[in-house]
Coordinates of C-alpha atoms and ligand atoms in Angstrom, one line a residue:
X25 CA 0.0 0.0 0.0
X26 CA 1.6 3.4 -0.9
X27 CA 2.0 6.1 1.4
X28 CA 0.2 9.1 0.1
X29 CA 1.9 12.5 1.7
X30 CA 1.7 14.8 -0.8
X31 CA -2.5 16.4 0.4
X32 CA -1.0 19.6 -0.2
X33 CA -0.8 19.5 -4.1
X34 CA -4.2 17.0 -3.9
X35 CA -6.1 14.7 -2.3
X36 CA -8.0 11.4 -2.5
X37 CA -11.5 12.5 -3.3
X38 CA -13.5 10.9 -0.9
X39 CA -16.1 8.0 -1.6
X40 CA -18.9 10.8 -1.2
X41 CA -17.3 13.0 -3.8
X42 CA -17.2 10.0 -6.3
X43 CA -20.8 9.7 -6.0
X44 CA -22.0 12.8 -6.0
X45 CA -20.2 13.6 -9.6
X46 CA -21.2 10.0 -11.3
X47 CA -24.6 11.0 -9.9
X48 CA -24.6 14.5 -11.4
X49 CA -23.1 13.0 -15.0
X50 CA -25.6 10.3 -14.9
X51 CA -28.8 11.7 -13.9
X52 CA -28.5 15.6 -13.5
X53 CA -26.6 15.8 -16.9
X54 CA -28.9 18.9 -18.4
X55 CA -27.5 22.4 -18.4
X56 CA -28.4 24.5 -15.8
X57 CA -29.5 27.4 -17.7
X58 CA -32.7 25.2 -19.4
X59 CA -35.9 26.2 -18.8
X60 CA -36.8 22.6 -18.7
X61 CA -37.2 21.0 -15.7
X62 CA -34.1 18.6 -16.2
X63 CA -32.1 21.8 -16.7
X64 CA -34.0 22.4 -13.4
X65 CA -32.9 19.8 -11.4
X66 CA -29.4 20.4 -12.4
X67 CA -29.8 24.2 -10.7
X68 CA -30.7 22.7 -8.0
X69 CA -27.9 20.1 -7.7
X70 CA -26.0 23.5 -8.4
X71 CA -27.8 25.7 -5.7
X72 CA -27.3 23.0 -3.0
X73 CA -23.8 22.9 -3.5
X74 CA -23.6 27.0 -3.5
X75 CA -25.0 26.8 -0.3
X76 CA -22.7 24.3 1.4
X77 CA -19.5 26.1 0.3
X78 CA -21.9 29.6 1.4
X79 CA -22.5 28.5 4.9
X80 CA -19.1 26.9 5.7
X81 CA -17.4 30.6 4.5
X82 CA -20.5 32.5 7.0
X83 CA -22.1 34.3 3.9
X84 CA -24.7 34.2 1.5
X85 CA -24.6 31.6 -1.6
X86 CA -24.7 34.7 -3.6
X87 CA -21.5 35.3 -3.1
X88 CA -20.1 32.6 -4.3
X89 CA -18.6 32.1 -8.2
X90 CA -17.7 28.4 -9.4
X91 CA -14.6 28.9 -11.4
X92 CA -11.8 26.1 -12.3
X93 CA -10.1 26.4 -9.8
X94 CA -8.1 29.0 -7.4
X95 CA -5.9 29.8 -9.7
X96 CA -8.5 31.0 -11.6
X97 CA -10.5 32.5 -8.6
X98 CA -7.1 34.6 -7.9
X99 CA -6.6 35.8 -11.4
X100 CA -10.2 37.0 -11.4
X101 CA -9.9 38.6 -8.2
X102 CA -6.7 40.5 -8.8
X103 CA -6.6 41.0 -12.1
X104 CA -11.2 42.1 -12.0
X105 CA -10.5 44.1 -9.0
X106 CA -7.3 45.9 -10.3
X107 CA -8.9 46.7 -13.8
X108 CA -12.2 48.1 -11.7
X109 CA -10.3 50.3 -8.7
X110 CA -6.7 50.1 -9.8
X111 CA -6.9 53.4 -12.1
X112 CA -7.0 56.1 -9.4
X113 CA -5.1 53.5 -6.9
X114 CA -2.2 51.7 -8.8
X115 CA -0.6 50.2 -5.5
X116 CA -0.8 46.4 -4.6
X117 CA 0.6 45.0 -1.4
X118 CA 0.9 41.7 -1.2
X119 CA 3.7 39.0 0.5
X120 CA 6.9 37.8 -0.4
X121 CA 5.6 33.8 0.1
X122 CA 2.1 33.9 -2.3
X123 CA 1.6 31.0 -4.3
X124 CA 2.4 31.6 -8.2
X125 CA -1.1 31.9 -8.4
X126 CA -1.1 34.8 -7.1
X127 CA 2.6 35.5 -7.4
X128 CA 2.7 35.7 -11.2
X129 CA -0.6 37.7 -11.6
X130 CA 0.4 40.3 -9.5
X131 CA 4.1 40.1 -11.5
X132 CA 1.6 40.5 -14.2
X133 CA -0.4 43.4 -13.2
X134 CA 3.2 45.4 -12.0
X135 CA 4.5 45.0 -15.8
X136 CA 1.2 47.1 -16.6
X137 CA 2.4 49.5 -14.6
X138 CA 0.8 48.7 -10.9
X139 CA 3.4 49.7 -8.0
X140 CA 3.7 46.3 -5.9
X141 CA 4.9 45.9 -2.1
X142 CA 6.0 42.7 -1.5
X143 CA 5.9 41.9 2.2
X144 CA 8.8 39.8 3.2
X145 CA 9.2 37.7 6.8
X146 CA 11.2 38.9 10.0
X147 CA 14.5 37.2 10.7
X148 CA 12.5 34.4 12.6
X149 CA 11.0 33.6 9.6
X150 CA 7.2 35.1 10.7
X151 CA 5.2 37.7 9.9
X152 CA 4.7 41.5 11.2
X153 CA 0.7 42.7 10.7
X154 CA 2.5 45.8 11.1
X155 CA 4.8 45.8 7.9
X156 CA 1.9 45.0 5.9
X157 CA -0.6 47.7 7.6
X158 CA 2.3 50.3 7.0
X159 CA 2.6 49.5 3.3
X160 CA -0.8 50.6 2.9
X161 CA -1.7 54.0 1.9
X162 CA -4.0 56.6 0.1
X163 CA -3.3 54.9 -3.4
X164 CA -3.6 51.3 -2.7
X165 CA -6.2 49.5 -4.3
X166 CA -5.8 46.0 -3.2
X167 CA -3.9 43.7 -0.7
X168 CA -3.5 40.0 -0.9
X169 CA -2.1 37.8 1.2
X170 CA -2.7 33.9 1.7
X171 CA -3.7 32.3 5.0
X172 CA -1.7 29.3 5.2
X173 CA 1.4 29.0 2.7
X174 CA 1.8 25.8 1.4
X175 CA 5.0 25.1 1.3
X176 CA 6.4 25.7 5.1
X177 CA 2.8 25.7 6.4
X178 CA 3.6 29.1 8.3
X179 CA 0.1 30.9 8.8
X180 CA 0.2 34.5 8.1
X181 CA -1.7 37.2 9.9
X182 CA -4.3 37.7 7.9
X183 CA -7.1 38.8 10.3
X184 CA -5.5 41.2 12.0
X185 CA -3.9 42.9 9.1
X186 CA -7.2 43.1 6.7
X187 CA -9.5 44.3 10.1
X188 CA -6.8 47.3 10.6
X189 CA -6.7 48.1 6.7
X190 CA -10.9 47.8 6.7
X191 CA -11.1 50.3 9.9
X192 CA -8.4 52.6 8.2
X193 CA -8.7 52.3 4.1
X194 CA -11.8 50.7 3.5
X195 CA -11.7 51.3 -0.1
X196 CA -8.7 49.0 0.0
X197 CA -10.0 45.6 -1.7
X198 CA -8.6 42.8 0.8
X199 CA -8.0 39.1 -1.0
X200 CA -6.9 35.8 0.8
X201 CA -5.9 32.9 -0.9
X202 CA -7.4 30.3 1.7
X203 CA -6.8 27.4 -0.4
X204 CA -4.4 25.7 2.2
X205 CA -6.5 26.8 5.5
X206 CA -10.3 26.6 3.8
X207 CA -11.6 22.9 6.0
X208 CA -8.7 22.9 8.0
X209 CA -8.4 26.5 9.7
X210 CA -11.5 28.8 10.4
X211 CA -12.2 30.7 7.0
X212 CA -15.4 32.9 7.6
X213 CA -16.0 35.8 5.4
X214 CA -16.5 38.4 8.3
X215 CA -13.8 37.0 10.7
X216 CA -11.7 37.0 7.9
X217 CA -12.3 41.0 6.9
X218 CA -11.8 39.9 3.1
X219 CA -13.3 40.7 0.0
X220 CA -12.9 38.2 -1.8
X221 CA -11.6 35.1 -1.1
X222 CA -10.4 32.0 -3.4
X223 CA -10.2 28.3 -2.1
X224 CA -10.3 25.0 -4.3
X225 CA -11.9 21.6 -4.2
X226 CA -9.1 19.4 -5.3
X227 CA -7.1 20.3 -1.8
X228 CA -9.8 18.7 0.3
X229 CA -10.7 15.3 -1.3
X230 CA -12.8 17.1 -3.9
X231 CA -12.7 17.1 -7.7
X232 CA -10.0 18.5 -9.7
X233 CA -10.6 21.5 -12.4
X234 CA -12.9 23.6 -9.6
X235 CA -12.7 25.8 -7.3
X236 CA -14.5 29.5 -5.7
X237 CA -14.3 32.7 -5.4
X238 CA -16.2 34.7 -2.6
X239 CA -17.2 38.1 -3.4
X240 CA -18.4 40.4 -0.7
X241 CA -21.7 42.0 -1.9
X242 CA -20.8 45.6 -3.7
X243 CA -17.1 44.7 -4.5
X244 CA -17.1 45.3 -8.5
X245 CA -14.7 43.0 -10.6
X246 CA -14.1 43.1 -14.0
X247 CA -14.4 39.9 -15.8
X248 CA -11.7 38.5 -17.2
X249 CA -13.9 36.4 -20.0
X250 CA -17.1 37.4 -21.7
X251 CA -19.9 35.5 -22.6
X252 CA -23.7 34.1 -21.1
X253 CA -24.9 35.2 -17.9
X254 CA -23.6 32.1 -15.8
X255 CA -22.1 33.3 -12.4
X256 CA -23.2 37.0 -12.5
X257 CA -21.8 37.8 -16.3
X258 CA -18.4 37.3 -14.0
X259 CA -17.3 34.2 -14.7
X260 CA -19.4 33.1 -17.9
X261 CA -19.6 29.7 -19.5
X262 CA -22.0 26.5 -18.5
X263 CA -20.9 25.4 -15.4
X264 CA -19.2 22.3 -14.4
X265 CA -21.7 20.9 -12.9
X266 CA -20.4 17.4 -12.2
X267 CA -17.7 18.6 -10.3
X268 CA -19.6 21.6 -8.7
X269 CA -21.6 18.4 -6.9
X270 CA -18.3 16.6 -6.0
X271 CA -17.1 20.3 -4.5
X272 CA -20.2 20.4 -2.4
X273 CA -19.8 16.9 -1.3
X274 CA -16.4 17.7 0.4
X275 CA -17.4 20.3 2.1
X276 CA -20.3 18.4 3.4
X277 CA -18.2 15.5 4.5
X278 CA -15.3 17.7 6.3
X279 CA -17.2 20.7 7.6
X280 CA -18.4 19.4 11.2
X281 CA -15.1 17.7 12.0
X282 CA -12.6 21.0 11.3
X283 CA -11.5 21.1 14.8
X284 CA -11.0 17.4 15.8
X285 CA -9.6 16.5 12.1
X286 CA -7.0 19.6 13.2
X287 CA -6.2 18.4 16.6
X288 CA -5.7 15.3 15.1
X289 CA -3.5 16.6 12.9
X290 CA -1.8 18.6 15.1
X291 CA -0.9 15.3 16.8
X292 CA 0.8 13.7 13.9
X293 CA 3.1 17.1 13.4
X294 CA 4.8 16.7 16.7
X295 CA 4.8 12.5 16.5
X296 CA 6.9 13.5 12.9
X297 CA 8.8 16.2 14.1
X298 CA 9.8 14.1 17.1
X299 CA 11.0 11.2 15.0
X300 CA 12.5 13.6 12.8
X301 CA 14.7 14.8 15.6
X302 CA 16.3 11.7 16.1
X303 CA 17.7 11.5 12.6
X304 CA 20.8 13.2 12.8
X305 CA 21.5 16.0 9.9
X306 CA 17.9 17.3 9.8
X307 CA 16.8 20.9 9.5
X308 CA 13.3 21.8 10.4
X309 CA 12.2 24.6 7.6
X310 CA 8.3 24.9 9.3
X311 CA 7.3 26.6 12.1
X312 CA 6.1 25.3 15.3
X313 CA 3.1 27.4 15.2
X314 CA 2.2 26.7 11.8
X315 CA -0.2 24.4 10.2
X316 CA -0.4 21.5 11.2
X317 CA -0.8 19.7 7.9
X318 CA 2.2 20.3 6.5
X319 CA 5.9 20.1 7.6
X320 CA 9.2 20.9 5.3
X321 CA 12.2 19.3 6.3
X322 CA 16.0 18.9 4.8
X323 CA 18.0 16.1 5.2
X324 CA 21.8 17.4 4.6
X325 CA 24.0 16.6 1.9
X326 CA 20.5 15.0 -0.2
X327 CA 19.1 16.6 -3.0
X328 CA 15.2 16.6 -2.6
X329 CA 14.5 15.1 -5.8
X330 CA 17.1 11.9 -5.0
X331 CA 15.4 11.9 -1.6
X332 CA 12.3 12.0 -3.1
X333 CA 12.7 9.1 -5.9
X334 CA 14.2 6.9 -2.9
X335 CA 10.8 7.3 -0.5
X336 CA 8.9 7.1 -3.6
X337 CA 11.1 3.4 -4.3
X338 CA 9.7 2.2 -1.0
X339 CA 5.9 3.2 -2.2
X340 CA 6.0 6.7 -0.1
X341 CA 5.1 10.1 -2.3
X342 CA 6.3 13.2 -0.8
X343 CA 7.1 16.3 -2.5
X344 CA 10.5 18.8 -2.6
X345 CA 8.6 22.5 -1.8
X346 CA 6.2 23.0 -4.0
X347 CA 4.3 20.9 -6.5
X348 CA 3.3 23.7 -8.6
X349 CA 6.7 24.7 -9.2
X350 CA 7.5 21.4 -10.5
X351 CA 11.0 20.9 -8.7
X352 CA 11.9 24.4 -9.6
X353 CA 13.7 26.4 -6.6
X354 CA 11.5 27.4 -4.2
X355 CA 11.7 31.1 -3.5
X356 CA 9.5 30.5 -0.6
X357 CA 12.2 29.2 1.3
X358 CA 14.4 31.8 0.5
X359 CA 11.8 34.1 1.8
X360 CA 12.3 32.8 5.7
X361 CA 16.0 32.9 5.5
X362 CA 16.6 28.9 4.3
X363 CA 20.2 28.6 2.9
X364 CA 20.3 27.0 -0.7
X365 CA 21.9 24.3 0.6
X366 CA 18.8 23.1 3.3
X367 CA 16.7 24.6 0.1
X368 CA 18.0 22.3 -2.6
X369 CA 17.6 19.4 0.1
X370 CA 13.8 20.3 1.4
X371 CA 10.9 18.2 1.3
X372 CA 7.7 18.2 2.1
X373 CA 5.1 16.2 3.9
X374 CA 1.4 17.1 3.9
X375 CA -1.2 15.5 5.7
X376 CA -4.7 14.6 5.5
X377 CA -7.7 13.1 7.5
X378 CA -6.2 9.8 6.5
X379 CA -2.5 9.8 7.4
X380 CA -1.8 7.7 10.5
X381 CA 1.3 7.1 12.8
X382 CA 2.4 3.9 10.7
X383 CA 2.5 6.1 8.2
X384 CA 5.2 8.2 9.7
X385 CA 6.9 5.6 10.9
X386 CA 7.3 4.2 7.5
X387 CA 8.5 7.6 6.0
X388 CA 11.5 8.6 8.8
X389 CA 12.5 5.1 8.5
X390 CA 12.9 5.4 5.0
X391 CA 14.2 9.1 5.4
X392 CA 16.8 7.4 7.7
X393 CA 17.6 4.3 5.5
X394 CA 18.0 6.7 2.3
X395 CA 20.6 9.0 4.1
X396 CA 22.7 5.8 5.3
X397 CA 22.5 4.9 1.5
X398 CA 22.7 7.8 -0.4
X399 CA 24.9 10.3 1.6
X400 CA 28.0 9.1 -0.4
X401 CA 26.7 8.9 -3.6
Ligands
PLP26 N1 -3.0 28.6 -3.7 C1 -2.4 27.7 -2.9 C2 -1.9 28.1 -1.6 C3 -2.1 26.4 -3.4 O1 -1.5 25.5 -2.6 C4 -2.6 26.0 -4.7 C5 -2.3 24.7 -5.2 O2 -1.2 24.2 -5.1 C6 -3.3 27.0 -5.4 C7 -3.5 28.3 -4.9 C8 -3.8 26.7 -6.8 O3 -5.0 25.9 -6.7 P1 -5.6 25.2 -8.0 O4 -4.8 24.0 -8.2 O5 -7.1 24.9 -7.6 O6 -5.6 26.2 -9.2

């Protein structure tokens, strides 16, 4: 049986999921948009799942878009919410440690001539709300920032810094990319103090190819497609309904266990990071106070990639940083201070609701076995 580590780039869809999208492809296969009452029954399949996502976030289903993904729903936010309040207000703050879903677009948005703060950790390696409520100012028209970074795990302040910017510049449109906290960390709308918020299914045993984007009530975005009037004219296009069902089906499934799935994860961090100590040559590259789903270690002296082609010889999949950035170097790491050396050697273990102990077990004793083996190679 492998050893499945790697929940931060996806997880197993659960049983549930599976069900719900043969079940929408089989039976609730109209469009949406037909006046028919088959194209009926597929709104509905649609509305239900609108509202499951709505309540878990705290706000109303009508502020919720279906789009592929949250790489889409961060395009659309920044790039719809620049082109609508970015004229009179070409300043973007944002951190040094966003996903490149985020990253890129707002590289993107400063080669059209937006002036971008890039918010970068203390020497601990953690976050100041202050450095990012300071970077704020009269011409800012946006800040985004991520909630849980997926490659450390660190949690950034989030709350603190968009309920400041709110009381102070509440022009200022405020995005979180909550794809690595949304099920596993509270994400609620008002808590949060964002606009607009992007999560995906695929990170919490949903489908792949769909995702959200909340959208406070009165916050204008430009579209970045045109077309029919799905999703408010915003995001146009029949829907994907199939996997729409399987994204509601997730959130069903994990939404009343949040807290014990954490603690439970929380558990398994310190059973690793225990283990881990007792392997000589280890660096730590997460934070103690950071999620507890993920933690990024480097084993000196081993690339990650060999590292990783050895656990994955014994049947155990792990991945080195990010998987998005398909073994490219991880600027992340950089970010917090990690030398290249401990960066070229990092890896990183994610968890879900189905890891267990034995699977930890299994993964420092192969971490351990691969160093005696491959350290003079
Ligand atoms: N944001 C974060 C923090 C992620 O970890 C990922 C996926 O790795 C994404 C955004 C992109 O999500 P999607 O695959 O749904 O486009």
């Amino acid at each position: 049986m492998a050893v499945y580590l790697d929940n931060a780039a996806t997880t197993k869809p659960f049983p549930e999921v599976v069900d719900a999208v043969v079940k929408s492809m089989t039976h609730t296969y109209a469009n949406p948009s037909s006046l028919h009452r088959a194209g009926l029954d597929a709104q509905l399949v649609m509305d239900e799942a609108r509202k499951t996502i709505a309540d878990a976030l705290g706000c109303e289903p009508g502020c919720i878009l279906f789009t592929s993904g949250a790489t889409e729903s961060s395009n659309l936010a920044l790039r719809g919410a620049a082109a609508a309040y970015g004229k009179r207000r070409p300043h973007i703050v944002t951190s040094a440690v966003e996903h490149a879903s985020v990253r890129s677009t707002v590289d993107a948005l400063e080669s059209q001539g937006f002036r971008v703060t890039r918010i970068r950790p203390n020497e601990n390696g953690e976050f100041d709300a202050a450095d990012f409520i300071d970077a704020v100012g009269e011409d800012t028209c946006l800040i985004s920032m991520m909630m849980a970074e997926n490659e450390t795990g660190r949690i950034l302040p989030v709350q603190k810094v968009f309920r400041i910017i709110k009381k102070r510049f509440p022009e200022v449109i405020t995005h979180c990319d909550a794809v690595q906290a949304f099920m596993k960390l509270p994400v609620r709308v008002n808590d949060l103090h964002a606009d607009l918020i992007s999560i995906s299914a695929h990170k919490i045993h949903g489908p792949k190819g769909v995702g959200a984007l909340y959208v406070r009530r009165g916050v204008r975005l430009i579209p970045l497609v045109t077309g029919g009037k799905q999703e408010k004219s915003i995001r146009p296009g029949t829907e994907a309904l199939p996997l729409i069902a399987g994204f509601g089906a997730a959130v069903k499934c994990m939404q009343p266990t949040i807290a014990q799935r954490y603690e439970k994860a929380e558990a398994l961090k310190h059973f690793l990071l225990d283990r881990l100590h007792e392997i000589k040559d280890i660096h730590i590259n997460s934070s103690e106070q950071g999620s507890s789903y993920i933690v990024n270690f480097s084993v000196k002296g081993i690339r990650s990639e060999i590292m990783l082609h050895f656990l994955e010889s014994k049947g155990i999949y792990v991945s080195s940083g990010s998987a998005c950035s398909k073994g490219a170097k991880s600027g992340v790491l950089a970010a917090y201070g990690v030398s290249d050396d401990h960066a070229d050697s990092a890896l990183r273990i994610s968890f879900s609701c189905e890891t267990t102990e034995e699977d930890l077990i299994a993964l420092t004793d192969a971490v351990a076995q691969g160093q005696a083996q491959l350290i003079h190679k």
